[in-house]
mmCIF file of C-alpha atoms in Angstrom:
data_model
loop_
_atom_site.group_PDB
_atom_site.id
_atom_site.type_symbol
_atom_site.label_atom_id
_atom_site.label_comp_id
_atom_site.label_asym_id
_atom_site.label_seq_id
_atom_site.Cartn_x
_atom_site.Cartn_y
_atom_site.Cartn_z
ATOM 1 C CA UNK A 23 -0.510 -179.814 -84.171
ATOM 2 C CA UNK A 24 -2.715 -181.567 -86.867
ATOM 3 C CA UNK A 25 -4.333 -184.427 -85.158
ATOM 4 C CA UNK A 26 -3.959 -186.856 -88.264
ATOM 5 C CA UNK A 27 -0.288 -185.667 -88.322
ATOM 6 C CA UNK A 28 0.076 -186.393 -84.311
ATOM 7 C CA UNK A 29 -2.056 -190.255 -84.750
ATOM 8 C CA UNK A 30 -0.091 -191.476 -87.225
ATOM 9 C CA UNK A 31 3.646 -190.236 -87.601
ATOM 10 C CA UNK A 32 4.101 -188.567 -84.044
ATOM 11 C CA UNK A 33 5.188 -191.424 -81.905
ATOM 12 C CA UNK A 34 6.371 -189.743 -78.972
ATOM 13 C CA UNK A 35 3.305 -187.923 -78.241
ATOM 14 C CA UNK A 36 0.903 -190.467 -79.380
ATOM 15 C CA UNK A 37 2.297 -192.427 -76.375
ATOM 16 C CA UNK A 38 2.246 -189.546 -73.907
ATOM 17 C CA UNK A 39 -1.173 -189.112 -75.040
ATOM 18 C CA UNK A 40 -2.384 -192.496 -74.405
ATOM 19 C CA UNK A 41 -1.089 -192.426 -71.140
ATOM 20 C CA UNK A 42 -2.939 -189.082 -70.216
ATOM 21 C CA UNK A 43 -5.982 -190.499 -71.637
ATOM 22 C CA UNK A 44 -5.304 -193.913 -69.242
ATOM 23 C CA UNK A 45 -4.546 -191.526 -66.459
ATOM 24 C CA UNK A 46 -7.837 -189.803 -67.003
ATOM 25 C CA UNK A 47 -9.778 -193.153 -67.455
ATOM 26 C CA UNK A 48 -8.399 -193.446 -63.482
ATOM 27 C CA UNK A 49 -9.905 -190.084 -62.539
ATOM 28 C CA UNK A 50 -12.981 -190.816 -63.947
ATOM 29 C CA UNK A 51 -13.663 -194.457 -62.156
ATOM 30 C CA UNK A 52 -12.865 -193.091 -59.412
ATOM 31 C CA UNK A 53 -14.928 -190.396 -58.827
ATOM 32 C CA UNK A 54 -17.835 -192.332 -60.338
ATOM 33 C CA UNK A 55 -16.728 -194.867 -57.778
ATOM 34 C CA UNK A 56 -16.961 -191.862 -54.959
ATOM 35 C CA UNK A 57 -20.384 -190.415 -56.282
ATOM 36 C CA UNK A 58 -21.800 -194.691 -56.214
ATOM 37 C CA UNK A 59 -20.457 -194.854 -52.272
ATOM 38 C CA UNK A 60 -22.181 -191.446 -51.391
ATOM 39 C CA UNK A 61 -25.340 -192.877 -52.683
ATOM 40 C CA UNK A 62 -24.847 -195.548 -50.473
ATOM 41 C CA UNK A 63 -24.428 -193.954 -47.204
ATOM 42 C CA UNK A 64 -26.821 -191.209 -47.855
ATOM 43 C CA UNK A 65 -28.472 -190.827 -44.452
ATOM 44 C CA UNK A 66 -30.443 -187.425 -44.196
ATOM 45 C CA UNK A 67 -33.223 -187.574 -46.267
ATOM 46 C CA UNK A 68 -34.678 -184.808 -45.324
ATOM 47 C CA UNK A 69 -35.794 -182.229 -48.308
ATOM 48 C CA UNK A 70 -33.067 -180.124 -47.389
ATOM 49 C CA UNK A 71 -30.686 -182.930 -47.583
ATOM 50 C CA UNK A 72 -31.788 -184.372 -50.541
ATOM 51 C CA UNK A 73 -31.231 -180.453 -52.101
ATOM 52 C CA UNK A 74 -27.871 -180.788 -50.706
ATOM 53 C CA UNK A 75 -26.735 -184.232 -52.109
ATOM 54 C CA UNK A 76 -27.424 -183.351 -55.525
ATOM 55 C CA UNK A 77 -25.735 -179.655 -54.729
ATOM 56 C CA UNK A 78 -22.546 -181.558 -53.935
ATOM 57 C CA UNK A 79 -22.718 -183.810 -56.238
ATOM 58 C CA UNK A 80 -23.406 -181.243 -59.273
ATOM 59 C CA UNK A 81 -19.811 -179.561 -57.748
ATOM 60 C CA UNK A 82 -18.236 -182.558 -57.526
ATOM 61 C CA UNK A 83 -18.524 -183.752 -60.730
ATOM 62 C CA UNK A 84 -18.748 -180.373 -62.797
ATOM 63 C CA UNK A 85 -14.776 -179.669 -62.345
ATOM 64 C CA UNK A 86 -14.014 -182.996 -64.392
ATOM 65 C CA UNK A 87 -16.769 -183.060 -66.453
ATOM 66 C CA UNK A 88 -15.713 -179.293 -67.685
ATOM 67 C CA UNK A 89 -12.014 -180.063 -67.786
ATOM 68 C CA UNK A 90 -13.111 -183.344 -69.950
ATOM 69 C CA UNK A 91 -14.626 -180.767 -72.357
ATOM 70 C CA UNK A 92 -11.633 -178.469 -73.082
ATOM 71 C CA UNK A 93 -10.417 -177.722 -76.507
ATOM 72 C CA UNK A 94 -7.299 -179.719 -75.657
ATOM 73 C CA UNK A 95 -8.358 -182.990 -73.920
ATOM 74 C CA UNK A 96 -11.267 -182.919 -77.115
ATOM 75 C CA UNK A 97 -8.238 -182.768 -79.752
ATOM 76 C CA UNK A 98 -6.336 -185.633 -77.569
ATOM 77 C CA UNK A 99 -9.453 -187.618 -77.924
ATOM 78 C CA UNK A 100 -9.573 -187.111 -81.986
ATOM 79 C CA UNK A 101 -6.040 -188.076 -82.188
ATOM 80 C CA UNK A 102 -6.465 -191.140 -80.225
ATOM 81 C CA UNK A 103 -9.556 -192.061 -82.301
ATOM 82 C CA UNK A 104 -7.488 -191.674 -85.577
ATOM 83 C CA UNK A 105 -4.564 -193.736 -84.044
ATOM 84 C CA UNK A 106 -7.690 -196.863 -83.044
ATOM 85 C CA UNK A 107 -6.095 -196.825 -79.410
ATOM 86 C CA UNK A 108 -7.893 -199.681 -77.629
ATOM 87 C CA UNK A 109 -8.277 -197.745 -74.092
ATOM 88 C CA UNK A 110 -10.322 -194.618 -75.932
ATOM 89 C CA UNK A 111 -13.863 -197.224 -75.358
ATOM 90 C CA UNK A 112 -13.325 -197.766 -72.267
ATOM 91 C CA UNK A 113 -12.604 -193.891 -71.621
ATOM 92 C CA UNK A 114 -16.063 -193.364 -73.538
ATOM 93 C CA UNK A 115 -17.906 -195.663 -71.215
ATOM 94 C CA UNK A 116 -16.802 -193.763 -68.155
ATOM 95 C CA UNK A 117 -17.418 -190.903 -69.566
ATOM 96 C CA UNK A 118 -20.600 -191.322 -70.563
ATOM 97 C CA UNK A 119 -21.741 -192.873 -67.095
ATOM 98 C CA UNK A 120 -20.167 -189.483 -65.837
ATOM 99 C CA UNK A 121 -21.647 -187.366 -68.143
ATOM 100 C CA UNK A 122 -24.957 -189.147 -67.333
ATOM 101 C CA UNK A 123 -24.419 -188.287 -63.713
ATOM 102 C CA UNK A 124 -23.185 -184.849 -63.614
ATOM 103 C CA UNK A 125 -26.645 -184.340 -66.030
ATOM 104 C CA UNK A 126 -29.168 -186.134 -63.306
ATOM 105 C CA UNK A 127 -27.503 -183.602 -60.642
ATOM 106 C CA UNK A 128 -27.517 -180.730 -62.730
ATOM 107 C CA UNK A 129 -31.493 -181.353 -63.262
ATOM 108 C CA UNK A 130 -32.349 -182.492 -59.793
ATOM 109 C CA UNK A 131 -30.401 -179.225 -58.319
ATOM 110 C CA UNK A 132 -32.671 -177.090 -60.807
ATOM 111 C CA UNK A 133 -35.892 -178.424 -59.979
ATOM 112 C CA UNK A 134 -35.283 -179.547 -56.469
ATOM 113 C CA UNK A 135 -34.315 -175.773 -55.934
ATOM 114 C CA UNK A 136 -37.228 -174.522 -56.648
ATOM 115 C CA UNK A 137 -38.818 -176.503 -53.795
ATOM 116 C CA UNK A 138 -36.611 -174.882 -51.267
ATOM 117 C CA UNK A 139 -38.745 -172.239 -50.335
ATOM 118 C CA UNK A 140 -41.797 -174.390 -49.324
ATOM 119 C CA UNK A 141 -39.527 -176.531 -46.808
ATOM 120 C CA UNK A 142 -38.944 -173.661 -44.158
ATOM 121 C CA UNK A 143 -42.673 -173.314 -43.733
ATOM 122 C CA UNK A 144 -43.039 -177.391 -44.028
ATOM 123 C CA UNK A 145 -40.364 -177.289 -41.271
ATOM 124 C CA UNK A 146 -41.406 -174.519 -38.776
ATOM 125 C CA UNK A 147 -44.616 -172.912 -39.896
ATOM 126 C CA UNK A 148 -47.768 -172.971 -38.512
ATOM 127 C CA UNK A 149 -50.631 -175.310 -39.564
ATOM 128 C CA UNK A 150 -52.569 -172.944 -41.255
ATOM 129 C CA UNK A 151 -49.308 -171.378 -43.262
ATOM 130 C CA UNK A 152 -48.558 -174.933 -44.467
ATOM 131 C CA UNK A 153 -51.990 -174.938 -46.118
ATOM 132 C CA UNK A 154 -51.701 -171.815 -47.282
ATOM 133 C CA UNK A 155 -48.201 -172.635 -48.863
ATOM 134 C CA UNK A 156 -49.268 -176.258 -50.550
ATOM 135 C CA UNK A 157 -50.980 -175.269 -53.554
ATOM 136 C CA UNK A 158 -48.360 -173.405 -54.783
ATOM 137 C CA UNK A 159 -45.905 -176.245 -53.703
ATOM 138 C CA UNK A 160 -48.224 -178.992 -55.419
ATOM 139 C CA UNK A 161 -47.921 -176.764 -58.831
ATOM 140 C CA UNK A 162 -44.088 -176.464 -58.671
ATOM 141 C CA UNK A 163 -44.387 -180.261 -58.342
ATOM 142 C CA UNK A 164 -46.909 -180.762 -61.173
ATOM 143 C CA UNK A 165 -44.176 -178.447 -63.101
ATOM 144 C CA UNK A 166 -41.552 -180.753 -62.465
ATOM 145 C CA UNK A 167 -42.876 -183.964 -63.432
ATOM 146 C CA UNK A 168 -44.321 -182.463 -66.930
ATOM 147 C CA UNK A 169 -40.978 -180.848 -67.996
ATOM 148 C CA UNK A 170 -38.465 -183.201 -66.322
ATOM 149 C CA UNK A 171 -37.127 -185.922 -67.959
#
């Protein structure tokens, strides 16, 4: 259906709309809500654990995130906009804060990766391995902080 068509002279499924839109507004807080808890009961911060909270947390969020970003939920969010509904800012705002989010994780799980090699030897190698192994783990970090945002 023409979105136009659907914000102004479709009543019926303007309103279902709206309420799917509410409904998602729900979804949203609340895993934002989760993700903000799981940050605050974080306990191993080990390098492997830190790779492991942003792993999770890239999974968790990518599932809504994606769905957010289908062809259909897009076109319920144009109509919406054309019909002014009140709710669609407040729908924004979570979804930005998610979209900011899902984003840090995606980028932490790239770059933290990449640093998973050097932690077995960190962990169980021998002294003179773990000086072997630290130059190339001080340029993967030098890497990071020049292209990372």
């Amino acid at each position: 259906n023409d979105p136009e068509y659907v914000a102004n002279e479709d009543y019926e499924t303007r309103v279902l709309l709206e309420k799917a839109l509410v409904e998602w507004s729900t979804v949203v807080s609340a895993a934002l809500d989760s993700e903000n808890q799981k940050v605050a009961r974080r306990i191993n911060r080990t390098p492997l654990g830190e790779i492991e909270f942003w792993r999770e947390r890239t999974t968790s969020l990518s599932a809504l995130y994606e769905q957010i970003h289908m062809p259909k939920v897009q076109t319920m969010i144009e109509v919406l906009k054309i019909a002014e509904f009140s709710q669609l800012n407040t729908f924004h705002l979570f979804f930005g804060e998610l979209t900011k989010l899902y984003m840090e994780a995606k980028d932490n799980v790239k770059y933290l990766s990449t640093l998973e090699k050097y932690t077995e030897v960190l962990y169980h190698g021998t002294p003179s391995q773990v000086t072997d192994m630290l130059p190339g783990l001080l340029n993967n970090i030098k890497m990071m902080i020049t292209i990372a945002r």
